[in-house]
Amino acid sequence: MIKTGNKIFILYTLHTTYAFRIMDTGCAEHLYYGRRVNITPDENGISALTEKHTFAPGNTVTYDKDSGAFSMEDVCLELSTTGKGDMREPAVMLISSDGSRTGDFVYKSFETGSDISINDSGMPESRLCDEQLVITYEDKNSGASLQVCYKVFEDEDVITRSVKIINDTDSDIIIDKLMSLQIDFDRPGFKISSFTGGWAREMNREDTVLNAGKFVVESRTGTSSNRANPFFMMSDADTNEDAGDVYGFNLIYSGNHYESISVSSFGKTRVLSGINPEGFSWTLHPSDTFVSPEAVMTFSHRGYNNMSHHMHAFVRKHIVRKEWQRRKRPILLNSWEAAYFDINESKLLKLASKAAEAGIELFVMDDGWFGERDNDAKSLGDWTENKKKLPGGLKGLTDKVKALGLKMGIWVEPEMVNTDSSLYKKHPEWCLAIPGKVHSEGRNQRMLDLSRPEVVNFIIEEMTRVFSSADISYVKWDMNRVVSDVYSSVLPPEKQGEVMHRYVLGLYKCMKTLTERFPEILFEGCASGGNRFDLGILSYFPQIWGSDNTDALSRAVIQSGYSYGYPLECVGAHVSGSPNHQTLRRTPLESRFAVASFGSLGYECNLCDMSKEEADAIKSQIELYKKWRNVFQDGIFYRGRSFADGNINEWTMVSRDRKAAVGMVLQDLVKPNTQYLKYNAKGLLSDVNYRFTNRELKYDIRDFGDLVNTVSPVHLKQDSIALDVIAKLVKMDGEEEDITVSGDVLMHCGVKLKQAFSGTGYNEQVRFFPDFSARMYFMNAI
Ligand code: GLA
C-alpha cells in the first residue's frame, strides 16, 4: 500500500513502513524505514519524523541563501549528490556538459501504479509487484531528469528501488556514479554482516559494528563474485536468528557491485548499493536513458531467520521465472568429479546406468565433450561434439541416456574462448583485450566481448543449435574467469568505462533469449562455483552451483551463508567422494547427503567405483529425498546453531503448512565425554503433536577400530581380510528416536537425543557420532 499526502510518501508492506517527504528546497528527506507504524501522510502525521533545523551546524554549507538554517550535511536524505553541502558519499554523480560535477536534484512530480516500467535497458527486474511509486527529480545543474522507482511487495515485506537518468538536454552528460539504493539512518552503531570469501570458500558471514568511518562490500571481478556477495545485512548488536531488528539488502545485478555503509560526522549512517563506480562511466547522449539495477530491501524485527524468509519468499515469487517456480528440481548425477576431462560415451553410459539404478533422474555431462577439449587449455568456443569421445554425437548419447530412464543435461561455458580454438583463430578481436598489449591469463581462457552485439548473437545462435541438437533438459552454464585487460576494440576511448556494464547487459540478452527459446530447460548458473551467485542470474537460471567445494563441513558454512539471502533450492549441492577433492577431508556419506539435501540435491562422484554398501546407501538416500523433496525444495528454512557458535550446525526445513519438518545436526569435532546433545526444531505449530523420528542407520564395525576385540570371541586384526569379511556380514545398529510431542516442546524445550558414544560402552541405543557426523530428524504432525 502506498499513501501520499502533500509531497509526503508512505510505503507499507505487511510488517514494514518506509517514509519520506519533499522539503521546501525540493530535496527529499528520508523519514523512516523499519517496523510497521501507521503514519498519517500530512504535516502533523510526520511531525515527529522530520528533522528540526533552526541554525545550520558550524563549519557546514547551507543549501542556498534562503535556507540559512538548512545544511544538507546533517539530514537524512532520500537522494544524495555532491557539491551542495552534503559532505557524505553521494549516490549520484553526473558530469554536466560544462564539466561541473555538482548535482542539484529537486522534486518535479510523482506517479503511482502497478505496471509503470522505467526499465528500458534489458536489465532483469522483479516481477508482479503490488504497487509502485515513481518520483521524478530534475537536476538544476546538468538539466537531466532522474526517476526513482519504488516497488512494494506487501506479503514478502520487500521494497525495491531503482533509478533512471534521462538526458533531456541537448548535450552529453556523463554518469560517473549511480547507486540504486540509498538509505540514511539517523544513528550509528549498526552491526553489518557481509558475506565474503573466495573460490571454494564462498559466503562466510563476517560481522562488523560501525560507529564511524566506512565499510565497503564490493566486487571488481566482472561478476558479482565469490569475494563479496551483493547481499548484506544490518542489524542491532544483539539481534540473533530469532529476535531483534535486521535489515537485508540485495541487488539484482551480476557484474561489479558496490555497497557502502558509512557513518557521518553527525552520527548518521548512509547505506548505498549499486554498480561499482570504480572503472565505470557512461556517456548519455541527448535523449539517452540509463537504468540502474534494482536494489532489494527488507526489514524484520524478528531476527535473521525471519528476514531470510522475506528474501526467500521474494526470490521464489518475484525473481525465479514462472516455469520453474515451485517446480520439482530433479536429482542429478554430474560427471565432473567422477571423470574430469577423461570422458567418452561408454564411460558416461556406465555412470548413467549406475545413476539410473540408484534412482537418480538426470544425468549431466560436464566439461570435456566438445572440440579437442582434453584439458582446460583448448576448445572453449568450439561447441561441436568430439566424435572420438561421442561417436553418436550429443544426440546419440542423449538417446541412450534417455533409454536408461534419465533426462540429459550438458555443460557449456559460452562466454569464453581458449586462444587454442577455431573460434579464436577466426575472431581474435571478439575478446576483451587491449590490442597489442600482453594479456593476463586465467584458466587459459579469455572473455568474449559481450558488449558487442555480434558476439551476443553468436552465443545465442550457437547455444540454440547445441540445445536443440538433442533432447536436452538441463544446462550448466559456467563462467570460469575473472576479468582482466578490460577493453572493447569497437568502443571509442571515452566509452571504455561502459564495457563491463555492457558485458552484463549482453549476458542478460543471451540468458533472456535462450530461456525464452528453451523455457523447459533447467539452467544452472556456475562461475567456478559461486563466483556469480546473485539475483540477476536467478532471474533467468533458477539454480546456481553454490561452490566447487563439496566437503560437507565447508558446505554447511557456505550453504548457511547463502541461506541468509537466497532460498536453498536455488543452491546446487552435491554428494561427492571422500576424501573430498577440495579439502582431502574424509566425511561420512550420510553427512554429505544430509548437507546436500538442503540444497538442490545431486551426486558428483564415481558411482561405478562404489562398493555395494555405498551404492545401497545412496539408493536409500535418494528414496528418502524423493519422499521429502517437497519439504526440502519448497519449505521454510531455519538456521539453528552454527559453527560460529561451537561444534554443531543445526538446520530445520518446515513444510509450508508446517505439518512436516526435517532437521539436521552436523558435528565438527567430537568433544570427548560429551554424550549429551539436543536438537531444537523451529517453525512448527505450537499446539500440534508431531511424531519425531531419526534416520536410523547401521554402522560398519571397522569404524570402531580395535575396539571390536572387546566383544569379538576371536581376535580380529585391523585391516585384515577376516575383519573385512565379518564387516560385510555384521553391522552395528544405531540408535532409534521415536517420540510424540507437541510442536511447542520440540521448539522451545528441544529433544534431548540419545547419548553419544563416549568410550564407556556401546549398545544399539548409543548414538554413533564421531567427527563430522550428521543426523537427520523427521517430524510429522499427527
Ligand atoms: C568449473 C566448475 C566445475 C566444473 C569445471 C569444468 O570449475 O565450477 O563444477 O564444471 O568448471 O571445467
mmCIF file with all atom_site columns, C-alpha atoms in Angstrom, residues 351-537:
data_model
loop_
_atom_site.group_PDB
_atom_site.id
_atom_site.type_symbol
_atom_site.label_atom_id
_atom_site.label_alt_id
_atom_site.label_comp_id
_atom_site.label_asym_id
_atom_site.label_entity_id
_atom_site.label_seq_id
_atom_site.pdbx_PDB_ins_code
_atom_site.Cartn_x
_atom_site.Cartn_y
_atom_site.Cartn_z
_atom_site.occupancy
_atom_site.B_iso_or_equiv
_atom_site.pdbx_formal_charge
_atom_site.auth_seq_id
_atom_site.auth_comp_id
_atom_site.auth_asym_id
_atom_site.auth_atom_id
_atom_site.pdbx_PDB_model_num
ATOM 1   C CA . LEU A 1 351 ? 27.961 -43.892 -14.949 1.00 0.00 ? 351 LEU A CA 1
ATOM 2   C CA . ALA A 1 352 ? 24.481 -43.091 -16.199 1.00 0.00 ? 352 ALA A CA 1
ATOM 3   C CA . SER A 1 353 ? 23.285 -46.649 -15.786 1.00 0.00 ? 353 SER A CA 1
ATOM 4   C CA . LYS A 1 354 ? 24.566 -46.710 -12.183 1.00 0.00 ? 354 LYS A CA 1
ATOM 5   C CA . ALA A 1 355 ? 22.761 -43.417 -11.676 1.00 0.00 ? 355 ALA A CA 1
ATOM 6   C CA . ALA A 1 356 ? 19.539 -44.891 -13.024 1.00 0.00 ? 356 ALA A CA 1
ATOM 7   C CA . GLU A 1 357 ? 19.892 -47.899 -10.702 1.00 0.00 ? 357 GLU A CA 1
ATOM 8   C CA . ALA A 1 358 ? 20.276 -45.537 -7.746  1.00 0.00 ? 358 ALA A CA 1
ATOM 9   C CA . GLY A 1 359 ? 17.084 -43.668 -8.647  1.00 0.00 ? 359 GLY A CA 1
ATOM 10  C CA . ILE A 1 360 ? 18.811 -40.546 -9.983  1.00 0.00 ? 360 ILE A CA 1
ATOM 11  C CA . GLU A 1 361 ? 16.700 -38.638 -12.513 1.00 0.00 ? 361 GLU A CA 1
ATOM 12  C CA . LEU A 1 362 ? 19.058 -36.531 -14.599 1.00 0.00 ? 362 LEU A CA 1
ATOM 13  C CA . PHE A 1 363 ? 22.498 -37.239 -15.986 1.00 0.00 ? 363 PHE A CA 1
ATOM 14  C CA . VAL A 1 364 ? 24.796 -34.265 -16.560 1.00 0.00 ? 364 VAL A CA 1
ATOM 15  C CA . MET A 1 365 ? 27.800 -34.496 -18.845 1.00 0.00 ? 365 MET A CA 1
ATOM 16  C CA . ASP A 1 366 ? 30.153 -31.799 -17.562 1.00 0.00 ? 366 ASP A CA 1
ATOM 17  C CA . ASP A 1 367 ? 33.193 -30.340 -19.324 1.00 0.00 ? 367 ASP A CA 1
ATOM 18  C CA . GLY A 1 368 ? 35.225 -32.189 -21.971 1.00 0.00 ? 368 GLY A CA 1
ATOM 19  C CA . TRP A 1 369 ? 32.676 -33.190 -24.633 1.00 0.00 ? 369 TRP A CA 1
ATOM 20  C CA . PHE A 1 370 ? 33.406 -30.694 -27.450 1.00 0.00 ? 370 PHE A CA 1
ATOM 21  C CA . GLY A 1 371 ? 36.236 -29.765 -29.800 1.00 0.00 ? 371 GLY A CA 1
ATOM 22  C CA . GLU A 1 372 ? 39.629 -31.046 -28.628 1.00 0.00 ? 372 GLU A CA 1
ATOM 23  C CA . ARG A 1 373 ? 38.741 -30.441 -25.008 1.00 0.00 ? 373 ARG A CA 1
ATOM 24  C CA . ASP A 1 374 ? 41.064 -32.867 -23.205 1.00 0.00 ? 374 ASP A CA 1
ATOM 25  C CA . ASN A 1 375 ? 42.186 -30.252 -20.722 1.00 0.00 ? 375 ASN A CA 1
ATOM 26  C CA . ASP A 1 376 ? 41.345 -26.671 -19.866 1.00 0.00 ? 376 ASP A CA 1
ATOM 27  C CA . ALA A 1 377 ? 43.725 -25.135 -22.394 1.00 0.00 ? 377 ALA A CA 1
ATOM 28  C CA . LYS A 1 378 ? 41.683 -25.872 -25.502 1.00 0.00 ? 378 LYS A CA 1
ATOM 29  C CA . SER A 1 379 ? 38.485 -25.544 -27.475 1.00 0.00 ? 379 SER A CA 1
ATOM 30  C CA . LEU A 1 380 ? 36.247 -23.196 -25.495 1.00 0.00 ? 380 LEU A CA 1
ATOM 31  C CA . GLY A 1 381 ? 34.261 -21.546 -28.259 1.00 0.00 ? 381 GLY A CA 1
ATOM 32  C CA . ASP A 1 382 ? 34.111 -24.634 -30.499 1.00 0.00 ? 382 ASP A CA 1
ATOM 33  C CA . TRP A 1 383 ? 30.772 -26.108 -29.500 1.00 0.00 ? 383 TRP A CA 1
ATOM 34  C CA . THR A 1 384 ? 30.839 -29.207 -31.667 1.00 0.00 ? 384 THR A CA 1
ATOM 35  C CA . GLU A 1 385 ? 30.898 -32.687 -30.182 1.00 0.00 ? 385 GLU A CA 1
ATOM 36  C CA . ASN A 1 386 ? 34.182 -34.540 -30.136 1.00 0.00 ? 386 ASN A CA 1
ATOM 37  C CA . LYS A 1 387 ? 33.286 -37.530 -32.290 1.00 0.00 ? 387 LYS A CA 1
ATOM 38  C CA . LYS A 1 388 ? 36.090 -39.645 -30.846 1.00 0.00 ? 388 LYS A CA 1
ATOM 39  C CA . LYS A 1 389 ? 34.548 -39.296 -27.407 1.00 0.00 ? 389 LYS A CA 1
ATOM 40  C CA . LEU A 1 390 ? 30.937 -39.228 -28.548 1.00 0.00 ? 390 LEU A CA 1
ATOM 41  C CA . PRO A 1 391 ? 30.683 -41.199 -31.806 1.00 0.00 ? 391 PRO A CA 1
ATOM 42  C CA . GLY A 1 392 ? 26.928 -40.675 -31.982 1.00 0.00 ? 392 GLY A CA 1
ATOM 43  C CA . GLY A 1 393 ? 27.274 -37.024 -31.035 1.00 0.00 ? 393 GLY A CA 1
ATOM 44  C CA . LEU A 1 394 ? 25.177 -35.321 -28.396 1.00 0.00 ? 394 LEU A CA 1
ATOM 45  C CA . LYS A 1 395 ? 22.049 -36.825 -29.823 1.00 0.00 ? 395 LYS A CA 1
ATOM 46  C CA . GLY A 1 396 ? 23.412 -40.361 -29.798 1.00 0.00 ? 396 GLY A CA 1
ATOM 47  C CA . LEU A 1 397 ? 24.448 -40.106 -26.172 1.00 0.00 ? 397 LEU A CA 1
ATOM 48  C CA . THR A 1 398 ? 21.258 -38.350 -25.141 1.00 0.00 ? 398 THR A CA 1
ATOM 49  C CA . ASP A 1 399 ? 19.083 -41.024 -26.716 1.00 0.00 ? 399 ASP A CA 1
ATOM 50  C CA . LYS A 1 400 ? 20.987 -43.742 -24.886 1.00 0.00 ? 400 LYS A CA 1
ATOM 51  C CA . VAL A 1 401 ? 20.830 -41.864 -21.569 1.00 0.00 ? 401 VAL A CA 1
ATOM 52  C CA . LYS A 1 402 ? 17.115 -41.376 -22.068 1.00 0.00 ? 402 LYS A CA 1
ATOM 53  C CA . ALA A 1 403 ? 16.691 -45.074 -22.799 1.00 0.00 ? 403 ALA A CA 1
ATOM 54  C CA . LEU A 1 404 ? 18.061 -45.682 -19.292 1.00 0.00 ? 404 LEU A CA 1
ATOM 55  C CA . GLY A 1 405 ? 15.169 -43.629 -17.952 1.00 0.00 ? 405 GLY A CA 1
ATOM 56  C CA . LEU A 1 406 ? 17.213 -40.495 -17.247 1.00 0.00 ? 406 LEU A CA 1
ATOM 57  C CA . LYS A 1 407 ? 16.975 -36.966 -18.535 1.00 0.00 ? 407 LYS A CA 1
ATOM 58  C CA . MET A 1 408 ? 20.062 -35.495 -20.167 1.00 0.00 ? 408 MET A CA 1
ATOM 59  C CA . GLY A 1 409 ? 21.995 -32.378 -19.202 1.00 0.00 ? 409 GLY A CA 1
ATOM 60  C CA . ILE A 1 410 ? 25.158 -30.748 -20.535 1.00 0.00 ? 410 ILE A CA 1
ATOM 61  C CA . TRP A 1 411 ? 27.832 -28.261 -19.501 1.00 0.00 ? 411 TRP A CA 1
ATOM 62  C CA . VAL A 1 412 ? 28.704 -25.171 -21.526 1.00 0.00 ? 412 VAL A CA 1
ATOM 63  C CA . GLU A 1 413 ? 30.831 -22.086 -20.965 1.00 0.00 ? 413 GLU A CA 1
ATOM 64  C CA . PRO A 1 414 ? 29.563 -19.812 -23.737 1.00 0.00 ? 414 PRO A CA 1
ATOM 65  C CA . GLU A 1 415 ? 31.093 -16.513 -22.602 1.00 0.00 ? 415 GLU A CA 1
ATOM 66  C CA . MET A 1 416 ? 34.651 -17.801 -23.022 1.00 0.00 ? 416 MET A CA 1
ATOM 67  C CA . VAL A 1 417 ? 37.197 -18.763 -25.626 1.00 0.00 ? 417 VAL A CA 1
ATOM 68  C CA . ASN A 1 418 ? 40.561 -20.503 -25.433 1.00 0.00 ? 418 ASN A CA 1
ATOM 69  C CA . THR A 1 419 ? 43.227 -18.977 -27.621 1.00 0.00 ? 419 THR A CA 1
ATOM 70  C CA . ASP A 1 420 ? 43.752 -22.557 -28.791 1.00 0.00 ? 420 ASP A CA 1
ATOM 71  C CA . SER A 1 421 ? 40.403 -22.817 -30.578 1.00 0.00 ? 421 SER A CA 1
ATOM 72  C CA . SER A 1 422 ? 38.982 -22.322 -34.040 1.00 0.00 ? 422 SER A CA 1
ATOM 73  C CA . LEU A 1 423 ? 36.788 -19.511 -32.769 1.00 0.00 ? 423 LEU A CA 1
ATOM 74  C CA . TYR A 1 424 ? 39.782 -17.527 -31.533 1.00 0.00 ? 424 TYR A CA 1
ATOM 75  C CA . LYS A 1 425 ? 41.645 -18.086 -34.793 1.00 0.00 ? 425 LYS A CA 1
ATOM 76  C CA . LYS A 1 426 ? 38.672 -16.757 -36.694 1.00 0.00 ? 426 LYS A CA 1
ATOM 77  C CA . HIS A 1 427 ? 37.782 -13.883 -34.381 1.00 0.00 ? 427 HIS A CA 1
ATOM 78  C CA . PRO A 1 428 ? 40.643 -12.816 -32.099 1.00 0.00 ? 428 PRO A CA 1
ATOM 79  C CA . GLU A 1 429 ? 39.019 -9.382  -31.958 1.00 0.00 ? 429 GLU A CA 1
ATOM 80  C CA . TRP A 1 430 ? 35.949 -10.829 -30.221 1.00 0.00 ? 430 TRP A CA 1
ATOM 81  C CA . CYS A 1 431 ? 37.755 -10.955 -26.849 1.00 0.00 ? 431 CYS A CA 1
ATOM 82  C CA . LEU A 1 432 ? 38.021 -8.344  -24.186 1.00 0.00 ? 432 LEU A CA 1
ATOM 83  C CA . ALA A 1 433 ? 41.663 -7.372  -24.743 1.00 0.00 ? 433 ALA A CA 1
ATOM 84  C CA . ILE A 1 434 ? 43.793 -4.307  -25.282 1.00 0.00 ? 434 ILE A CA 1
ATOM 85  C CA . PRO A 1 435 ? 45.131 -4.633  -28.836 1.00 0.00 ? 435 PRO A CA 1
ATOM 86  C CA . GLY A 1 436 ? 48.895 -5.024  -28.964 1.00 0.00 ? 436 GLY A CA 1
ATOM 87  C CA . LYS A 1 437 ? 49.322 -5.437  -25.191 1.00 0.00 ? 437 LYS A CA 1
ATOM 88  C CA . VAL A 1 438 ? 50.232 -8.537  -23.215 1.00 0.00 ? 438 VAL A CA 1
ATOM 89  C CA . HIS A 1 439 ? 47.107 -10.192 -21.814 1.00 0.00 ? 439 HIS A CA 1
ATOM 90  C CA . SER A 1 440 ? 46.844 -11.560 -18.265 1.00 0.00 ? 440 SER A CA 1
ATOM 91  C CA . GLU A 1 441 ? 45.877 -15.209 -18.101 1.00 0.00 ? 441 GLU A CA 1
ATOM 92  C CA . GLY A 1 442 ? 43.126 -17.043 -16.228 1.00 0.00 ? 442 GLY A CA 1
ATOM 93  C CA . ARG A 1 443 ? 42.451 -20.767 -16.738 1.00 0.00 ? 443 ARG A CA 1
ATOM 94  C CA . ASN A 1 444 ? 43.957 -20.396 -20.220 1.00 0.00 ? 444 ASN A CA 1
ATOM 95  C CA . GLN A 1 445 ? 40.903 -18.588 -21.462 1.00 0.00 ? 445 GLN A CA 1
ATOM 96  C CA . ARG A 1 446 ? 39.688 -15.150 -22.493 1.00 0.00 ? 446 ARG A CA 1
ATOM 97  C CA . MET A 1 447 ? 36.367 -13.490 -22.024 1.00 0.00 ? 447 MET A CA 1
ATOM 98  C CA . LEU A 1 448 ? 34.364 -12.842 -25.149 1.00 0.00 ? 448 LEU A CA 1
ATOM 99  C CA . ASP A 1 449 ? 33.384 -9.230  -25.578 1.00 0.00 ? 449 ASP A CA 1
ATOM 100 C CA . LEU A 1 450 ? 29.693 -9.398  -24.776 1.00 0.00 ? 450 LEU A CA 1
ATOM 101 C CA . SER A 1 451 ? 29.415 -5.648  -25.232 1.00 0.00 ? 451 SER A CA 1
ATOM 102 C CA . ARG A 1 452 ? 29.435 -6.456  -28.974 1.00 0.00 ? 452 ARG A CA 1
ATOM 103 C CA . PRO A 1 453 ? 26.025 -7.360  -30.394 1.00 0.00 ? 453 PRO A CA 1
ATOM 104 C CA . GLU A 1 454 ? 27.520 -9.767  -32.966 1.00 0.00 ? 454 GLU A CA 1
ATOM 105 C CA . VAL A 1 455 ? 29.230 -11.745 -30.180 1.00 0.00 ? 455 VAL A CA 1
ATOM 106 C CA . VAL A 1 456 ? 25.974 -11.913 -28.226 1.00 0.00 ? 456 VAL A CA 1
ATOM 107 C CA . ASN A 1 457 ? 24.188 -13.122 -31.349 1.00 0.00 ? 457 ASN A CA 1
ATOM 108 C CA . PHE A 1 458 ? 26.873 -15.726 -31.979 1.00 0.00 ? 458 PHE A CA 1
ATOM 109 C CA . ILE A 1 459 ? 26.426 -17.109 -28.451 1.00 0.00 ? 459 ILE A CA 1
ATOM 110 C CA . ILE A 1 460 ? 22.650 -17.151 -28.770 1.00 0.00 ? 460 ILE A CA 1
ATOM 111 C CA . GLU A 1 461 ? 22.698 -18.936 -32.125 1.00 0.00 ? 461 GLU A CA 1
ATOM 112 C CA . GLU A 1 462 ? 25.442 -21.409 -31.182 1.00 0.00 ? 462 GLU A CA 1
ATOM 113 C CA . MET A 1 463 ? 23.697 -22.326 -27.958 1.00 0.00 ? 463 MET A CA 1
ATOM 114 C CA . THR A 1 464 ? 20.343 -22.579 -29.729 1.00 0.00 ? 464 THR A CA 1
ATOM 115 C CA . ARG A 1 465 ? 21.929 -25.023 -32.151 1.00 0.00 ? 465 ARG A CA 1
ATOM 116 C CA . VAL A 1 466 ? 23.500 -27.085 -29.343 1.00 0.00 ? 466 VAL A CA 1
ATOM 117 C CA . PHE A 1 467 ? 20.413 -27.118 -27.114 1.00 0.00 ? 467 PHE A CA 1
ATOM 118 C CA . SER A 1 468 ? 18.172 -28.181 -29.975 1.00 0.00 ? 468 SER A CA 1
ATOM 119 C CA . SER A 1 469 ? 20.537 -30.819 -31.351 1.00 0.00 ? 469 SER A CA 1
ATOM 120 C CA . ALA A 1 470 ? 19.330 -33.350 -28.758 1.00 0.00 ? 470 ALA A CA 1
ATOM 121 C CA . ASP A 1 471 ? 16.651 -33.650 -26.107 1.00 0.00 ? 471 ASP A CA 1
ATOM 122 C CA . ILE A 1 472 ? 18.473 -31.555 -23.516 1.00 0.00 ? 472 ILE A CA 1
ATOM 123 C CA . SER A 1 473 ? 16.637 -30.998 -20.207 1.00 0.00 ? 473 SER A CA 1
ATOM 124 C CA . TYR A 1 474 ? 19.328 -29.240 -18.217 1.00 0.00 ? 474 TYR A CA 1
ATOM 125 C CA . VAL A 1 475 ? 22.223 -26.886 -18.926 1.00 0.00 ? 475 VAL A CA 1
ATOM 126 C CA . LYS A 1 476 ? 25.038 -25.958 -16.570 1.00 0.00 ? 476 LYS A CA 1
ATOM 127 C CA . TRP A 1 477 ? 26.148 -22.503 -17.774 1.00 0.00 ? 477 TRP A CA 1
ATOM 128 C CA . ASP A 1 478 ? 29.644 -21.975 -16.448 1.00 0.00 ? 478 ASP A CA 1
ATOM 129 C CA . MET A 1 479 ? 31.945 -18.926 -16.395 1.00 0.00 ? 479 MET A CA 1
ATOM 130 C CA . ASN A 1 480 ? 35.431 -19.593 -15.100 1.00 0.00 ? 480 ASN A CA 1
ATOM 131 C CA . ARG A 1 481 ? 37.414 -16.421 -15.331 1.00 0.00 ? 481 ARG A CA 1
ATOM 132 C CA . VAL A 1 482 ? 37.650 -13.139 -13.530 1.00 0.00 ? 482 VAL A CA 1
ATOM 133 C CA . VAL A 1 483 ? 38.118 -10.165 -15.756 1.00 0.00 ? 483 VAL A CA 1
ATOM 134 C CA . SER A 1 484 ? 41.397 -8.547  -16.773 1.00 0.00 ? 484 SER A CA 1
ATOM 135 C CA . ASP A 1 485 ? 42.578 -6.208  -19.526 1.00 0.00 ? 485 ASP A CA 1
ATOM 136 C CA . VAL A 1 486 ? 39.125 -4.686  -19.864 1.00 0.00 ? 486 VAL A CA 1
ATOM 137 C CA . TYR A 1 487 ? 38.828 -3.148  -23.305 1.00 0.00 ? 487 TYR A CA 1
ATOM 138 C CA . SER A 1 488 ? 36.451 -3.456  -26.208 1.00 0.00 ? 488 SER A CA 1
ATOM 139 C CA . SER A 1 489 ? 38.006 -2.859  -29.600 1.00 0.00 ? 489 SER A CA 1
ATOM 140 C CA . VAL A 1 490 ? 34.771 -1.450  -31.013 1.00 0.00 ? 490 VAL A CA 1
ATOM 141 C CA . LEU A 1 491 ? 34.108 1.254   -28.448 1.00 0.00 ? 491 LEU A CA 1
ATOM 142 C CA . PRO A 1 492 ? 35.787 4.682   -28.627 1.00 0.00 ? 492 PRO A CA 1
ATOM 143 C CA . PRO A 1 493 ? 38.237 5.643   -25.859 1.00 0.00 ? 493 PRO A CA 1
ATOM 144 C CA . GLU A 1 494 ? 35.696 7.744   -23.966 1.00 0.00 ? 494 GLU A CA 1
ATOM 145 C CA . LYS A 1 495 ? 33.301 4.794   -23.773 1.00 0.00 ? 495 LYS A CA 1
ATOM 146 C CA . GLN A 1 496 ? 35.700 2.187   -22.358 1.00 0.00 ? 496 GLN A CA 1
ATOM 147 C CA . GLY A 1 497 ? 34.203 2.813   -18.885 1.00 0.00 ? 497 GLY A CA 1
ATOM 148 C CA . GLU A 1 498 ? 30.991 1.292   -20.234 1.00 0.00 ? 498 GLU A CA 1
ATOM 149 C CA . VAL A 1 499 ? 32.478 -2.065  -21.211 1.00 0.00 ? 499 VAL A CA 1
ATOM 150 C CA . MET A 1 500 ? 31.778 -4.102  -18.066 1.00 0.00 ? 500 MET A CA 1
ATOM 151 C CA . HIS A 1 501 ? 28.183 -2.960  -17.732 1.00 0.00 ? 501 HIS A CA 1
ATOM 152 C CA . ARG A 1 502 ? 27.628 -3.539  -21.454 1.00 0.00 ? 502 ARG A CA 1
ATOM 153 C CA . TYR A 1 503 ? 29.077 -7.040  -20.938 1.00 0.00 ? 503 TYR A CA 1
ATOM 154 C CA . VAL A 1 504 ? 26.472 -7.716  -18.257 1.00 0.00 ? 504 VAL A CA 1
ATOM 155 C CA . LEU A 1 505 ? 23.708 -6.370  -20.496 1.00 0.00 ? 505 LEU A CA 1
ATOM 156 C CA . GLY A 1 506 ? 24.955 -8.651  -23.292 1.00 0.00 ? 506 GLY A CA 1
ATOM 157 C CA . LEU A 1 507 ? 24.918 -11.591 -20.900 1.00 0.00 ? 507 LEU A CA 1
ATOM 158 C CA . TYR A 1 508 ? 21.349 -10.799 -19.865 1.00 0.00 ? 508 TYR A CA 1
ATOM 159 C CA . LYS A 1 509 ? 20.330 -10.691 -23.508 1.00 0.00 ? 509 LYS A CA 1
ATOM 160 C CA . CYS A 1 510 ? 21.790 -14.184 -24.024 1.00 0.00 ? 510 CYS A CA 1
ATOM 161 C CA . MET A 1 511 ? 20.106 -15.534 -20.909 1.00 0.00 ? 511 MET A CA 1
ATOM 162 C CA . LYS A 1 512 ? 16.766 -13.915 -21.666 1.00 0.00 ? 512 LYS A CA 1
ATOM 163 C CA . THR A 1 513 ? 16.629 -15.091 -25.279 1.00 0.00 ? 513 THR A CA 1
ATOM 164 C CA . LEU A 1 514 ? 17.760 -18.626 -24.525 1.00 0.00 ? 514 LEU A CA 1
ATOM 165 C CA . THR A 1 515 ? 15.452 -19.114 -21.543 1.00 0.00 ? 515 THR A CA 1
ATOM 166 C CA . GLU A 1 516 ? 12.590 -17.837 -23.688 1.00 0.00 ? 516 GLU A CA 1
ATOM 167 C CA . ARG A 1 517 ? 13.544 -20.190 -26.503 1.00 0.00 ? 517 ARG A CA 1
ATOM 168 C CA . PHE A 1 518 ? 14.003 -23.108 -24.103 1.00 0.00 ? 518 PHE A CA 1
ATOM 169 C CA . PRO A 1 519 ? 11.658 -22.392 -21.192 1.00 0.00 ? 519 PRO A CA 1
ATOM 170 C CA . GLU A 1 520 ? 11.570 -26.022 -20.098 1.00 0.00 ? 520 GLU A CA 1
ATOM 171 C CA . ILE A 1 521 ? 15.328 -26.431 -19.787 1.00 0.00 ? 521 ILE A CA 1
ATOM 172 C CA . LEU A 1 522 ? 16.532 -26.221 -16.203 1.00 0.00 ? 522 LEU A CA 1
ATOM 173 C CA . PHE A 1 523 ? 19.525 -23.875 -16.348 1.00 0.00 ? 523 PHE A CA 1
ATOM 174 C CA . GLU A 1 524 ? 22.026 -23.923 -13.506 1.00 0.00 ? 524 GLU A CA 1
ATOM 175 C CA . GLY A 1 525 ? 24.409 -20.981 -13.325 1.00 0.00 ? 525 GLY A CA 1
ATOM 176 C CA . CYS A 1 526 ? 28.004 -21.561 -12.277 1.00 0.00 ? 526 CYS A CA 1
ATOM 177 C CA . ALA A 1 527 ? 31.149 -19.466 -12.143 1.00 0.00 ? 527 ALA A CA 1
ATOM 178 C CA . SER A 1 528 ? 33.929 -21.641 -10.699 1.00 0.00 ? 528 SER A CA 1
ATOM 179 C CA . GLY A 1 529 ? 31.243 -22.436 -8.128  1.00 0.00 ? 529 GLY A CA 1
ATOM 180 C CA . GLY A 1 530 ? 29.770 -19.328 -6.563  1.00 0.00 ? 530 GLY A CA 1
ATOM 181 C CA . ASN A 1 531 ? 31.640 -16.536 -8.347  1.00 0.00 ? 531 ASN A CA 1
ATOM 182 C CA . ARG A 1 532 ? 28.377 -15.208 -9.811  1.00 0.00 ? 532 ARG A CA 1
ATOM 183 C CA . PHE A 1 533 ? 25.635 -16.059 -7.338  1.00 0.00 ? 533 PHE A CA 1
ATOM 184 C CA . ASP A 1 534 ? 23.127 -13.235 -7.447  1.00 0.00 ? 534 ASP A CA 1
ATOM 185 C CA . LEU A 1 535 ? 19.560 -12.205 -8.171  1.00 0.00 ? 535 LEU A CA 1
ATOM 186 C CA . GLY A 1 536 ? 20.407 -11.222 -11.774 1.00 0.00 ? 536 GLY A CA 1
ATOM 187 C CA . ILE A 1 537 ? 21.405 -14.783 -12.636 1.00 0.00 ? 537 ILE A CA 1
#
